[in-house]
mmCIF file of C-alpha atoms in Angstrom:
data_model
loop_
_atom_site.group_PDB
_atom_site.id
_atom_site.type_symbol
_atom_site.label_atom_id
_atom_site.label_comp_id
_atom_site.label_asym_id
_atom_site.label_seq_id
_atom_site.Cartn_x
_atom_site.Cartn_y
_atom_site.Cartn_z
ATOM 1 C CA MET U 1 -3.146 8.244 -12.137
ATOM 2 C CA GLY U 2 -5.362 11.347 -12.080
ATOM 3 C CA SER U 3 -9.079 11.193 -11.565
ATOM 4 C CA GLU U 4 -11.961 13.603 -12.021
ATOM 5 C CA PHE U 5 -15.316 13.433 -10.236
ATOM 6 C CA MET U 6 -18.530 14.647 -11.874
ATOM 7 C CA ALA U 7 -21.473 13.938 -9.544
ATOM 8 C CA ASP U 8 -21.176 10.186 -8.884
ATOM 9 C CA ILE U 9 -19.308 9.518 -12.141
ATOM 10 C CA LEU U 10 -15.535 9.053 -12.082
ATOM 11 C CA GLU U 11 -13.486 9.298 -15.292
ATOM 12 C CA ILE U 12 -9.999 7.800 -15.231
ATOM 13 C CA ASP U 13 -7.670 6.131 -17.754
ATOM 14 C CA GLY U 14 -10.396 6.221 -20.427
ATOM 15 C CA PHE U 15 -12.943 4.475 -18.168
ATOM 16 C CA ARG U 16 -16.163 6.034 -16.864
ATOM 17 C CA PHE U 17 -17.331 4.569 -13.569
ATOM 18 C CA ASP U 18 -20.599 5.047 -11.708
ATOM 19 C CA LEU U 19 -19.810 4.909 -7.969
ATOM 20 C CA ILE U 20 -22.166 2.880 -5.767
ATOM 21 C CA TRP U 21 -21.891 4.812 -2.481
ATOM 22 C CA PRO U 22 -23.842 2.380 -0.235
ATOM 23 C CA SER U 23 -21.039 -0.151 -0.865
ATOM 24 C CA LEU U 24 -18.369 2.122 0.698
ATOM 25 C CA LYS U 25 -16.355 0.169 3.304
ATOM 26 C CA LYS U 26 -13.368 1.167 5.419
ATOM 27 C CA VAL U 27 -10.259 -0.897 4.577
ATOM 28 C CA ASP U 28 -7.858 0.787 6.991
ATOM 29 C CA GLU U 29 -7.206 4.215 8.519
ATOM 30 C CA THR U 30 -6.391 5.821 5.143
ATOM 31 C CA THR U 31 -8.336 3.761 2.592
ATOM 32 C CA ASP U 32 -11.987 3.040 1.716
ATOM 33 C CA TRP U 33 -13.247 0.456 -0.809
ATOM 34 C CA ILE U 34 -16.189 1.143 -3.140
ATOM 35 C CA LEU U 35 -18.071 -0.841 -5.790
ATOM 36 C CA MET U 36 -18.088 0.802 -9.229
ATOM 37 C CA VAL U 37 -19.809 0.006 -12.543
ATOM 38 C CA ASP U 38 -18.113 0.700 -15.885
ATOM 39 C CA LEU U 39 -20.716 2.814 -17.723
ATOM 40 C CA ASP U 40 -19.716 1.452 -21.130
ATOM 41 C CA THR U 41 -19.349 -2.299 -20.490
ATOM 42 C CA LYS U 42 -21.507 -2.587 -17.315
ATOM 43 C CA GLU U 43 -18.727 -4.637 -15.671
ATOM 44 C CA LEU U 44 -18.099 -4.358 -11.941
ATOM 45 C CA TYR U 45 -14.905 -2.915 -10.481
ATOM 46 C CA GLY U 46 -13.638 -2.363 -6.970
ATOM 47 C CA GLY U 47 -11.958 0.929 -6.203
ATOM 48 C CA TYR U 48 -9.667 1.978 -3.364
ATOM 49 C CA LEU U 49 -10.243 5.594 -2.330
ATOM 50 C CA GLN U 50 -8.060 7.801 -0.156
ATOM 51 C CA HIS U 51 -10.248 8.216 2.957
ATOM 52 C CA ASP U 52 -9.978 11.990 3.394
ATOM 53 C CA THR U 53 -9.785 13.192 -0.229
ATOM 54 C CA ARG U 54 -11.699 10.430 -2.074
ATOM 55 C CA PHE U 55 -8.803 10.244 -4.568
ATOM 56 C CA LEU U 56 -8.916 6.893 -6.404
ATOM 57 C CA LYS U 57 -5.650 5.144 -5.486
ATOM 58 C CA LYS U 58 -6.264 1.862 -7.330
ATOM 59 C CA TYR U 59 -9.049 -0.025 -9.107
ATOM 60 C CA GLU U 60 -9.530 -3.601 -10.287
ATOM 61 C CA LYS U 61 -12.079 -5.541 -12.313
ATOM 62 C CA LEU U 62 -14.075 -7.938 -10.162
ATOM 63 C CA LYS U 63 -14.230 -11.584 -11.191
ATOM 64 C CA ALA U 64 -17.440 -13.625 -11.130
ATOM 65 C CA GLN U 65 -17.457 -16.322 -8.465
#
């Protein structure tokens, strides 16, 4: 799963996400979690970033509660 950053936009697997940096939270010693918005559908996703490289390890669509 490769990812490419352009400013605060991340393109991966055909999706374009806007990263919401104030939401960045530490999950553990190697992983951070960040809120992302799909630029096409405006749906919210959560992303798991490698702490030191900011490589997107995993992402998932958030469900409404």
